[in-house]
PDB file of C-alpha atoms in Angstrom:
ATOM      1  CA  UNK M  31     126.139  -0.243  84.625  1.00  0.00           C
ATOM      2  CA  UNK M  32     125.421   0.779  81.148  1.00  0.00           C
ATOM      3  CA  UNK M  33     122.923   3.767  80.662  1.00  0.00           C
ATOM      4  CA  UNK M  34     121.255   5.169  77.590  1.00  0.00           C
ATOM      5  CA  UNK M  35     121.557   8.943  77.872  1.00  0.00           C
ATOM      6  CA  UNK M  36     120.449  10.441  74.674  1.00  0.00           C
ATOM      7  CA  UNK M  37     118.068  13.021  73.119  1.00  0.00           C
ATOM      8  CA  UNK M  38     115.790  10.263  72.049  1.00  0.00           C
ATOM      9  CA  UNK M  39     115.632   8.612  75.407  1.00  0.00           C
ATOM     10  CA  UNK M  40     114.877  11.893  76.979  1.00  0.00           C
ATOM     11  CA  UNK M  41     112.146  12.489  74.416  1.00  0.00           C
ATOM     12  CA  UNK M  42     110.625   9.021  75.104  1.00  0.00           C
ATOM     13  CA  UNK M  43     110.605   9.720  78.803  1.00  0.00           C
ATOM     14  CA  UNK M  44     109.107  12.956  78.529  1.00  0.00           C
ATOM     15  CA  UNK M  45     106.217  12.155  76.215  1.00  0.00           C
ATOM     16  CA  UNK M  46     105.647   8.982  77.857  1.00  0.00           C
ATOM     17  CA  UNK M  47     104.898  10.515  81.203  1.00  0.00           C
ATOM     18  CA  UNK M  48     102.958  13.120  79.639  1.00  0.00           C
ATOM     19  CA  UNK M  49     105.406  15.910  80.496  1.00  0.00           C
ATOM     20  CA  UNK M  50     105.005  15.128  84.100  1.00  0.00           C
ATOM     21  CA  UNK M  51     108.739  14.333  84.536  1.00  0.00           C
ATOM     22  CA  UNK M  52     111.831  15.503  82.997  1.00  0.00           C
ATOM     23  CA  UNK M  53     112.472  13.066  80.103  1.00  0.00           C
ATOM     24  CA  UNK M  54     115.808  11.801  81.484  1.00  0.00           C
ATOM     25  CA  UNK M  55     114.131  10.530  84.714  1.00  0.00           C
ATOM     26  CA  UNK M  56     113.193   7.275  83.007  1.00  0.00           C
ATOM     27  CA  UNK M  57     116.834   6.157  82.814  1.00  0.00           C
ATOM     28  CA  UNK M  58     118.131   8.115  85.899  1.00  0.00           C
ATOM     29  CA  UNK M  59     115.533   6.869  88.303  1.00  0.00           C
ATOM     30  CA  UNK M  60     116.382   2.999  87.921  1.00  0.00           C
ATOM     31  CA  UNK M  61     120.097   3.825  87.724  1.00  0.00           C
ATOM     32  CA  UNK M  62     119.856   5.760  90.992  1.00  0.00           C
ATOM     33  CA  UNK M  63     117.826   3.203  92.692  1.00  0.00           C
ATOM     34  CA  UNK M  64     120.070   0.424  92.014  1.00  0.00           C
ATOM     35  CA  UNK M  65     123.341   2.318  92.805  1.00  0.00           C
ATOM     36  CA  UNK M  66     122.066   3.647  96.110  1.00  0.00           C
ATOM     37  CA  UNK M  67     120.054   0.726  97.282  1.00  0.00           C
ATOM     38  CA  UNK M  68     121.990  -2.388  96.236  1.00  0.00           C
ATOM     39  CA  UNK M  69     125.592  -1.634  95.797  1.00  0.00           C
ATOM     40  CA  UNK M  70     126.777  -2.903  99.268  1.00  0.00           C
ATOM     41  CA  UNK M  71     130.335  -2.119 100.294  1.00  0.00           C
ATOM     42  CA  UNK M  72     132.898  -3.626 100.816  1.00  0.00           C
ATOM     43  CA  UNK M  73     132.331  -6.522  98.432  1.00  0.00           C
ATOM     44  CA  UNK M  74     130.191  -4.699  95.640  1.00  0.00           C
ATOM     45  CA  UNK M  75     131.850  -2.538  92.952  1.00  0.00           C
ATOM     46  CA  UNK M  76     130.092  -0.719  90.003  1.00  0.00           C
ATOM     47  CA  UNK M  77     131.306   1.301  86.992  1.00  0.00           C
ATOM     48  CA  UNK M  78     128.845   3.362  85.256  1.00  0.00           C
ATOM     49  CA  UNK M  79     128.983   4.015  81.410  1.00  0.00           C
ATOM     50  CA  UNK M  80     126.547   6.525  79.724  1.00  0.00           C
ATOM     51  CA  UNK M  81     126.043   6.329  76.012  1.00  0.00           C
ATOM     52  CA  UNK M  82     124.434   8.239  73.172  1.00  0.00           C
ATOM     53  CA  UNK M  83     126.594   8.439  69.928  1.00  0.00           C
ATOM     54  CA  UNK M  84     129.593   7.040  71.926  1.00  0.00           C
ATOM     55  CA  UNK M  85     130.014   5.478  75.321  1.00  0.00           C
ATOM     56  CA  UNK M  86     131.326   7.759  78.104  1.00  0.00           C
ATOM     57  CA  UNK M  87     132.570   6.323  81.506  1.00  0.00           C
ATOM     58  CA  UNK M  88     131.306   8.332  84.207  1.00  0.00           C
ATOM     59  CA  UNK M  89     133.080   6.537  87.048  1.00  0.00           C
ATOM     60  CA  UNK M  90     135.539   3.522  87.197  1.00  0.00           C
ATOM     61  CA  UNK M  91     134.948   0.838  89.528  1.00  0.00           C
ATOM     62  CA  UNK M  92     133.859   2.095  92.983  1.00  0.00           C
ATOM     63  CA  UNK M  93     131.741   1.452  96.014  1.00  0.00           C
ATOM     64  CA  UNK M  94     132.133   4.716  97.601  1.00  0.00           C
ATOM     65  CA  UNK M  95     128.748   6.326  98.460  1.00  0.00           C
ATOM     66  CA  UNK M  96     130.142   9.816  97.795  1.00  0.00           C
ATOM     67  CA  UNK M  97     131.367   8.580  94.157  1.00  0.00           C
ATOM     68  CA  UNK M  98     128.044   7.279  93.549  1.00  0.00           C
ATOM     69  CA  UNK M  99     126.218  10.313  94.503  1.00  0.00           C
ATOM     70  CA  UNK M 100     128.547  12.338  92.220  1.00  0.00           C
ATOM     71  CA  UNK M 101     127.448  10.029  89.274  1.00  0.00           C
ATOM     72  CA  UNK M 102     123.713  10.616  90.027  1.00  0.00           C
ATOM     73  CA  UNK M 103     124.190  14.379  90.399  1.00  0.00           C
ATOM     74  CA  UNK M 104     125.977  14.544  87.109  1.00  0.00           C
ATOM     75  CA  UNK M 105     123.122  12.740  85.167  1.00  0.00           C
ATOM     76  CA  UNK M 106     120.662  15.006  87.017  1.00  0.00           C
ATOM     77  CA  UNK M 107     122.634  18.227  86.281  1.00  0.00           C
ATOM     78  CA  UNK M 108     123.204  17.557  82.689  1.00  0.00           C
ATOM     79  CA  UNK M 109     121.077  16.967  79.548  1.00  0.00           C
ATOM     80  CA  UNK M 110     121.830  14.746  76.642  1.00  0.00           C
ATOM     81  CA  UNK M 111     123.847  16.223  73.960  1.00  0.00           C
ATOM     82  CA  UNK M 112     123.153  13.891  70.853  1.00  0.00           C
ATOM     83  CA  UNK M 113     120.333  12.093  69.458  1.00  0.00           C
ATOM     84  CA  UNK M 114     122.166   9.028  68.524  1.00  0.00           C
ATOM     85  CA  UNK M 115     121.765   6.030  70.588  1.00  0.00           C
ATOM     86  CA  UNK M 116     124.638   3.468  69.670  1.00  0.00           C
ATOM     87  CA  UNK M 117     123.846   0.477  71.865  1.00  0.00           C
ATOM     88  CA  UNK M 118     125.792  -1.986  70.166  1.00  0.00           C
ATOM     89  CA  UNK M 119     129.089   0.265  70.295  1.00  0.00           C
ATOM     90  CA  UNK M 120     128.397   0.845  73.947  1.00  0.00           C
ATOM     91  CA  UNK M 121     128.164  -2.903  74.845  1.00  0.00           C
ATOM     92  CA  UNK M 122     131.405  -3.829  72.736  1.00  0.00           C
ATOM     93  CA  UNK M 123     133.202  -1.089  74.685  1.00  0.00           C
ATOM     94  CA  UNK M 124     131.960  -2.100  77.968  1.00  0.00           C
ATOM     95  CA  UNK M 125     132.702  -5.751  77.545  1.00  0.00           C
ATOM     96  CA  UNK M 126     136.040  -5.674  75.407  1.00  0.00           C
ATOM     97  CA  UNK M 127     137.263  -2.331  76.250  1.00  0.00           C
ATOM     98  CA  UNK M 128     139.235  -0.005  73.729  1.00  0.00           C
ATOM     99  CA  UNK M 129     140.009   3.674  73.520  1.00  0.00           C
ATOM    100  CA  UNK M 130     137.278   6.255  74.699  1.00  0.00           C
ATOM    101  CA  UNK M 131     136.448   9.326  76.536  1.00  0.00           C
ATOM    102  CA  UNK M 132     138.375   9.717  79.964  1.00  0.00           C
ATOM    103  CA  UNK M 133     136.360   9.183  82.905  1.00  0.00           C
ATOM    104  CA  UNK M 134     134.321  12.214  83.711  1.00  0.00           C
ATOM    105  CA  UNK M 135     134.698  12.259  87.518  1.00  0.00           C
ATOM    106  CA  UNK M 136     138.377  11.794  87.212  1.00  0.00           C
ATOM    107  CA  UNK M 137     138.847  15.260  85.841  1.00  0.00           C
ATOM    108  CA  UNK M 138     141.680  13.868  83.693  1.00  0.00           C
ATOM    109  CA  UNK M 139     143.953  16.157  81.603  1.00  0.00           C
ATOM    110  CA  UNK M 140     143.683  13.789  78.775  1.00  0.00           C
ATOM    111  CA  UNK M 141     140.555  13.746  76.509  1.00  0.00           C
ATOM    112  CA  UNK M 142     140.691   9.968  75.971  1.00  0.00           C
ATOM    113  CA  UNK M 143     141.861   6.781  77.625  1.00  0.00           C
ATOM    114  CA  UNK M 144     142.443   3.174  76.953  1.00  0.00           C
ATOM    115  CA  UNK M 145     140.227   0.723  78.816  1.00  0.00           C
ATOM    116  CA  UNK M 146     140.504  -3.147  79.077  1.00  0.00           C
ATOM    117  CA  UNK M 147     136.883  -4.117  79.245  1.00  0.00           C
ATOM    118  CA  UNK M 148     134.748  -6.109  81.690  1.00  0.00           C
ATOM    119  CA  UNK M 149     135.967  -9.435  80.353  1.00  0.00           C
ATOM    120  CA  UNK M 150     139.376  -8.730  81.742  1.00  0.00           C
ATOM    121  CA  UNK M 151     138.038  -7.869  85.339  1.00  0.00           C
ATOM    122  CA  UNK M 152     138.786 -10.586  87.914  1.00  0.00           C
ATOM    123  CA  UNK M 153     135.730 -11.250  90.341  1.00  0.00           C
ATOM    124  CA  UNK M 154     133.501 -13.757  91.766  1.00  0.00           C
ATOM    125  CA  UNK M 155     130.462 -12.252  89.862  1.00  0.00           C
ATOM    126  CA  UNK M 156     130.666 -10.044  86.876  1.00  0.00           C
ATOM    127  CA  UNK M 157     127.429  -8.599  85.266  1.00  0.00           C
ATOM    128  CA  UNK M 158     126.071  -5.837  83.087  1.00  0.00           C
ATOM    129  CA  UNK M 159     122.992  -3.851  84.240  1.00  0.00           C
ATOM    130  CA  UNK M 160     121.767  -2.196  81.085  1.00  0.00           C
ATOM    131  CA  UNK M 161     118.960   0.527  81.143  1.00  0.00           C
ATOM    132  CA  UNK M 162     118.075   1.196  77.515  1.00  0.00           C
ATOM    133  CA  UNK M 163     115.292   1.352  74.953  1.00  0.00           C
ATOM    134  CA  UNK M 164     117.080  -1.129  72.633  1.00  0.00           C
ATOM    135  CA  UNK M 165     117.123   1.105  69.753  1.00  0.00           C
ATOM    136  CA  UNK M 166     120.310   1.486  67.941  1.00  0.00           C
ATOM    137  CA  UNK M 167     120.745   4.263  65.473  1.00  0.00           C
ATOM    138  CA  UNK M 168     124.417   4.450  64.369  1.00  0.00           C
ATOM    139  CA  UNK M 169     126.770   1.841  65.641  1.00  0.00           C
ATOM    140  CA  UNK M 170     129.937   1.011  63.830  1.00  0.00           C
ATOM    141  CA  UNK M 171     129.057  -2.718  64.343  1.00  0.00           C
ATOM    142  CA  UNK M 172     125.939  -4.348  63.560  1.00  0.00           C
ATOM    143  CA  UNK M 173     123.493  -6.550  65.504  1.00  0.00           C
ATOM    144  CA  UNK M 174     125.187  -9.642  64.511  1.00  0.00           C
ATOM    145  CA  UNK M 175     128.498  -8.511  65.587  1.00  0.00           C
ATOM    146  CA  UNK M 176     127.177  -7.305  68.891  1.00  0.00           C
ATOM    147  CA  UNK M 177     125.527 -10.727  69.468  1.00  0.00           C
ATOM    148  CA  UNK M 178     128.910 -12.500  69.081  1.00  0.00           C
ATOM    149  CA  UNK M 179     130.492 -10.081  71.367  1.00  0.00           C
ATOM    150  CA  UNK M 180     127.887 -10.741  74.170  1.00  0.00           C
ATOM    151  CA  UNK M 181     127.954 -14.351  73.449  1.00  0.00           C
ATOM    152  CA  UNK M 182     131.675 -14.732  73.697  1.00  0.00           C
ATOM    153  CA  UNK M 183     132.012 -12.561  76.756  1.00  0.00           C
ATOM    154  CA  UNK M 184     130.367 -15.070  79.118  1.00  0.00           C
ATOM    155  CA  UNK M 185     128.828 -12.233  81.165  1.00  0.00           C
ATOM    156  CA  UNK M 186     125.170 -11.980  81.917  1.00  0.00           C
ATOM    157  CA  UNK M 187     123.274  -8.916  80.915  1.00  0.00           C
ATOM    158  CA  UNK M 188     120.396  -7.777  82.979  1.00  0.00           C
ATOM    159  CA  UNK M 189     118.131  -5.322  81.075  1.00  0.00           C
ATOM    160  CA  UNK M 190     115.585  -2.670  82.244  1.00  0.00           C
ATOM    161  CA  UNK M 191     113.813  -1.888  79.163  1.00  0.00           C
ATOM    162  CA  UNK M 192     112.829   1.891  78.736  1.00  0.00           C
ATOM    163  CA  UNK M 193     110.448   3.619  76.392  1.00  0.00           C
ATOM    164  CA  UNK M 194     107.681   1.209  76.803  1.00  0.00           C
ATOM    165  CA  UNK M 195     105.071   3.740  78.092  1.00  0.00           C
ATOM    166  CA  UNK M 196     105.891   6.014  75.083  1.00  0.00           C
ATOM    167  CA  UNK M 197     105.510   2.900  72.657  1.00  0.00           C
ATOM    168  CA  UNK M 198     102.177   1.954  74.204  1.00  0.00           C
ATOM    169  CA  UNK M 199     100.794   5.330  74.281  1.00  0.00           C
ATOM    170  CA  UNK M 200     101.830   6.484  70.654  1.00  0.00           C
ATOM    171  CA  UNK M 201     102.049   3.037  68.747  1.00  0.00           C
ATOM    172  CA  UNK M 202      99.126   3.469  66.753  1.00  0.00           C
ATOM    173  CA  UNK M 203     100.432   6.981  65.710  1.00  0.00           C
ATOM    174  CA  UNK M 204     103.783   5.831  64.558  1.00  0.00           C
ATOM    175  CA  UNK M 205     104.808   5.010  60.937  1.00  0.00           C
ATOM    176  CA  UNK M 206     105.313   1.584  60.260  1.00  0.00           C
ATOM    177  CA  UNK M 207     108.973   2.397  59.530  1.00  0.00           C
ATOM    178  CA  UNK M 208     111.299   5.454  60.585  1.00  0.00           C
ATOM    179  CA  UNK M 209     110.125   8.755  59.571  1.00  0.00           C
ATOM    180  CA  UNK M 210     112.058  11.216  57.752  1.00  0.00           C
ATOM    181  CA  UNK M 211     112.663  13.113  61.012  1.00  0.00           C
ATOM    182  CA  UNK M 212     114.348  10.050  62.467  1.00  0.00           C
ATOM    183  CA  UNK M 213     111.412   9.121  64.885  1.00  0.00           C
ATOM    184  CA  UNK M 214     111.547   5.244  65.150  1.00  0.00           C
ATOM    185  CA  UNK M 215     108.750   3.639  63.503  1.00  0.00           C
ATOM    186  CA  UNK M 216     106.836   0.525  64.954  1.00  0.00           C
ATOM    187  CA  UNK M 217     109.083  -1.942  63.265  1.00  0.00           C
ATOM    188  CA  UNK M 218     112.306  -0.431  65.007  1.00  0.00           C
ATOM    189  CA  UNK M 219     110.556  -0.446  68.338  1.00  0.00           C
ATOM    190  CA  UNK M 220     109.467  -4.044  67.840  1.00  0.00           C
ATOM    191  CA  UNK M 221     112.998  -5.006  66.782  1.00  0.00           C
ATOM    192  CA  UNK M 222     114.388  -3.127  69.738  1.00  0.00           C
ATOM    193  CA  UNK M 223     112.419  -5.055  72.193  1.00  0.00           C
ATOM    194  CA  UNK M 224     113.473  -8.375  70.436  1.00  0.00           C
ATOM    195  CA  UNK M 225     117.114  -7.280  70.568  1.00  0.00           C
ATOM    196  CA  UNK M 226     117.076  -6.644  74.254  1.00  0.00           C
ATOM    197  CA  UNK M 227     115.375 -10.065  74.852  1.00  0.00           C
ATOM    198  CA  UNK M 228     117.911 -11.690  72.795  1.00  0.00           C
ATOM    199  CA  UNK M 229     120.984 -10.072  74.612  1.00  0.00           C
ATOM    200  CA  UNK M 230     119.365 -11.159  78.008  1.00  0.00           C
ATOM    201  CA  UNK M 231     118.410 -14.753  77.006  1.00  0.00           C
ATOM    202  CA  UNK M 232     121.660 -15.536  75.210  1.00  0.00           C
ATOM    203  CA  UNK M 233     123.984 -14.263  78.001  1.00  0.00           C
ATOM    204  CA  UNK M 234     122.095 -15.928  80.812  1.00  0.00           C
ATOM    205  CA  UNK M 235     120.714 -12.562  82.054  1.00  0.00           C
ATOM    206  CA  UNK M 236     117.114 -11.331  82.311  1.00  0.00           C
ATOM    207  CA  UNK M 237     114.882  -8.743  80.538  1.00  0.00           C
ATOM    208  CA  UNK M 238     112.562  -6.552  82.404  1.00  0.00           C
ATOM    209  CA  UNK M 239     110.425  -4.186  80.178  1.00  0.00           C
ATOM    210  CA  UNK M 240     109.516  -1.451  82.679  1.00  0.00           C
ATOM    211  CA  UNK M 241     106.431   0.715  81.829  1.00  0.00           C
ATOM    212  CA  UNK M 242     105.596   2.358  85.141  1.00  0.00           C
ATOM    213  CA  UNK M 243     107.850   3.821  87.938  1.00  0.00           C
ATOM    214  CA  UNK M 244     105.991   1.634  90.348  1.00  0.00           C
ATOM    215  CA  UNK M 245     107.276  -1.613  88.894  1.00  0.00           C
ATOM    216  CA  UNK M 246     111.048  -0.663  89.515  1.00  0.00           C
ATOM    217  CA  UNK M 247     111.412  -1.849  93.293  1.00  0.00           C
ATOM    218  CA  UNK M 248     110.317  -5.378  92.157  1.00  0.00           C
ATOM    219  CA  UNK M 249     112.320  -5.448  89.082  1.00  0.00           C
ATOM    220  CA  UNK M 250     115.542  -3.997  90.756  1.00  0.00           C
ATOM    221  CA  UNK M 251     114.972  -6.411  93.749  1.00  0.00           C
ATOM    222  CA  UNK M 252     114.712  -9.316  91.149  1.00  0.00           C
ATOM    223  CA  UNK M 253     117.964  -8.378  89.494  1.00  0.00           C
ATOM    224  CA  UNK M 254     119.705  -8.107  92.870  1.00  0.00           C
ATOM    225  CA  UNK M 255     118.596 -11.591  93.943  1.00  0.00           C
ATOM    226  CA  UNK M 256     119.875 -12.871  90.556  1.00  0.00           C
ATOM    227  CA  UNK M 257     123.088 -11.292  91.020  1.00  0.00           C
ATOM    228  CA  UNK M 258     123.626 -12.785  94.449  1.00  0.00           C
ATOM    229  CA  UNK M 259     122.492 -16.250  93.961  1.00  0.00           C
ATOM    230  CA  UNK M 260     123.840 -18.623  91.338  1.00  0.00           C
ATOM    231  CA  UNK M 261     125.275 -22.001  90.385  1.00  0.00           C
ATOM    232  CA  UNK M 262     128.663 -21.846  88.822  1.00  0.00           C
ATOM    233  CA  UNK M 263     129.178 -24.617  86.194  1.00  0.00           C
ATOM    234  CA  UNK M 264     132.323 -24.835  84.029  1.00  0.00           C
ATOM    235  CA  UNK M 265     132.342 -26.420  80.618  1.00  0.00           C
ATOM    236  CA  UNK M 266     135.517 -27.574  78.519  1.00  0.00           C
ATOM    237  CA  UNK M 267     134.811 -27.740  74.928  1.00  0.00           C
ATOM    238  CA  UNK M 268     138.218 -29.157  74.323  1.00  0.00           C
ATOM    239  CA  UNK M 269     140.517 -28.152  71.664  1.00  0.00           C
ATOM    240  CA  UNK M 270     138.015 -27.156  69.203  1.00  0.00           C
ATOM    241  CA  UNK M 271     138.867 -24.662  66.521  1.00  0.00           C
ATOM    242  CA  UNK M 272     136.033 -24.942  63.934  1.00  0.00           C
ATOM    243  CA  UNK M 273     134.938 -21.376  64.003  1.00  0.00           C
ATOM    244  CA  UNK M 274     131.323 -22.612  64.625  1.00  0.00           C
ATOM    245  CA  UNK M 275     128.742 -21.830  66.927  1.00  0.00           C
ATOM    246  CA  UNK M 276     127.838 -24.593  69.411  1.00  0.00           C
ATOM    247  CA  UNK M 277     124.693 -24.753  71.436  1.00  0.00           C
ATOM    248  CA  UNK M 278     124.969 -25.088  75.274  1.00  0.00           C
ATOM    249  CA  UNK M 279     122.060 -26.630  77.095  1.00  0.00           C
ATOM    250  CA  UNK M 280     121.629 -26.690  80.914  1.00  0.00           C
ATOM    251  CA  UNK M 281     119.073 -29.099  82.506  1.00  0.00           C
ATOM    252  CA  UNK M 282     118.010 -29.617  86.110  1.00  0.00           C
ATOM    253  CA  UNK M 283     117.641 -32.940  87.752  1.00  0.00           C
ATOM    254  CA  UNK M 284     116.674 -32.353  91.237  1.00  0.00           C
ATOM    255  CA  UNK M 285     116.502 -35.746  92.829  1.00  0.00           C
ATOM    256  CA  UNK M 286     118.908 -37.550  90.475  1.00  0.00           C
ATOM    257  CA  UNK M 287     116.261 -39.851  89.035  1.00  0.00           C
ATOM    258  CA  UNK M 288     117.324 -39.367  85.455  1.00  0.00           C
ATOM    259  CA  UNK M 289     114.283 -37.112  84.668  1.00  0.00           C
ATOM    260  CA  UNK M 290     114.803 -33.383  84.065  1.00  0.00           C
ATOM    261  CA  UNK M 291     112.711 -31.052  86.123  1.00  0.00           C
ATOM    262  CA  UNK M 292     113.026 -28.114  83.722  1.00  0.00           C
ATOM    263  CA  UNK M 293     109.283 -27.413  83.748  1.00  0.00           C
ATOM    264  CA  UNK M 294     109.460 -26.577  87.344  1.00  0.00           C
ATOM    265  CA  UNK M 295     112.444 -24.385  87.164  1.00  0.00           C
ATOM    266  CA  UNK M 296     113.444 -21.313  85.203  1.00  0.00           C
ATOM    267  CA  UNK M 297     117.103 -21.679  83.872  1.00  0.00           C
ATOM    268  CA  UNK M 298     119.080 -18.797  82.859  1.00  0.00           C
ATOM    269  CA  UNK M 299     122.290 -19.789  81.360  1.00  0.00           C
ATOM    270  CA  UNK M 300     124.579 -18.943  78.388  1.00  0.00           C
ATOM    271  CA  UNK M 301     123.175 -20.656  75.267  1.00  0.00           C
ATOM    272  CA  UNK M 302     126.208 -20.621  72.782  1.00  0.00           C
ATOM    273  CA  UNK M 303     129.840 -21.114  72.655  1.00  0.00           C
ATOM    274  CA  UNK M 304     131.561 -19.788  69.631  1.00  0.00           C
ATOM    275  CA  UNK M 305     134.601 -21.679  68.744  1.00  0.00           C
ATOM    276  CA  UNK M 306     137.839 -19.982  67.651  1.00  0.00           C
ATOM    277  CA  UNK M 307     138.523 -20.407  63.884  1.00  0.00           C
ATOM    278  CA  UNK M 308     141.112 -22.804  62.711  1.00  0.00           C
ATOM    279  CA  UNK M 309     144.823 -21.743  62.980  1.00  0.00           C
ATOM    280  CA  UNK M 310     145.677 -19.730  59.810  1.00  0.00           C
ATOM    281  CA  UNK M 311     142.145 -18.903  58.839  1.00  0.00           C
ATOM    282  CA  UNK M 312     141.028 -15.352  58.442  1.00  0.00           C
TER     283      UNK M 312
END
């Protein structure tokens, strides 16, 4: 589970609720609800990564209710330290791994540790639950790089979009582009929403833009159902090393009559396969 935990997300949550709730509740609430209601031992395991200017693992894979409650309390007790929200770097770290902050709840003597990433984890069903606004302020990789990472990983991303109430309330007061203070403009918000839709669609996941708290039970229930019901299809592209992107299309023929029934069904599947480059190519 990957959670945006930055000063910007805190501000969006606070002003979106009219100051009724602490700003961080907008990201903590869906995180806590999913962790406590839908992670079922002994077969379910979850790891939680919070990100602002860099991703920070809060816990390694666990299904211990006590450990999960520690994660929630950690988010509730603390406050975001940085304004930056580097979504693309966080997704790359979560999927591919790398060197990052040591797991917070492990109380490690080392400040950093090496991680292998979700792509190397063996399991019947792997997925990312992303709670984020979609805004990226300062990542080392760009949007195109992030798309390649998510496309190649073969792991669906289910997204709970945040900041929607803030944007709906203040859209007409925002500048078209980012202000000198760094406040995201209308174009940034629209691009953020498109980014989340793209990540979800291209990975075979789903995007749920949440405006009100009352929407969460249905949204989380839908994600849980999608995680627990699936058809597993394998595709062998052969020994192709052309470095090109190849489109994948999945269609449904319910009764075998040769006529696809795509109009009656919603198909969520990986859309692209990026072939490796030819041997010797840079």
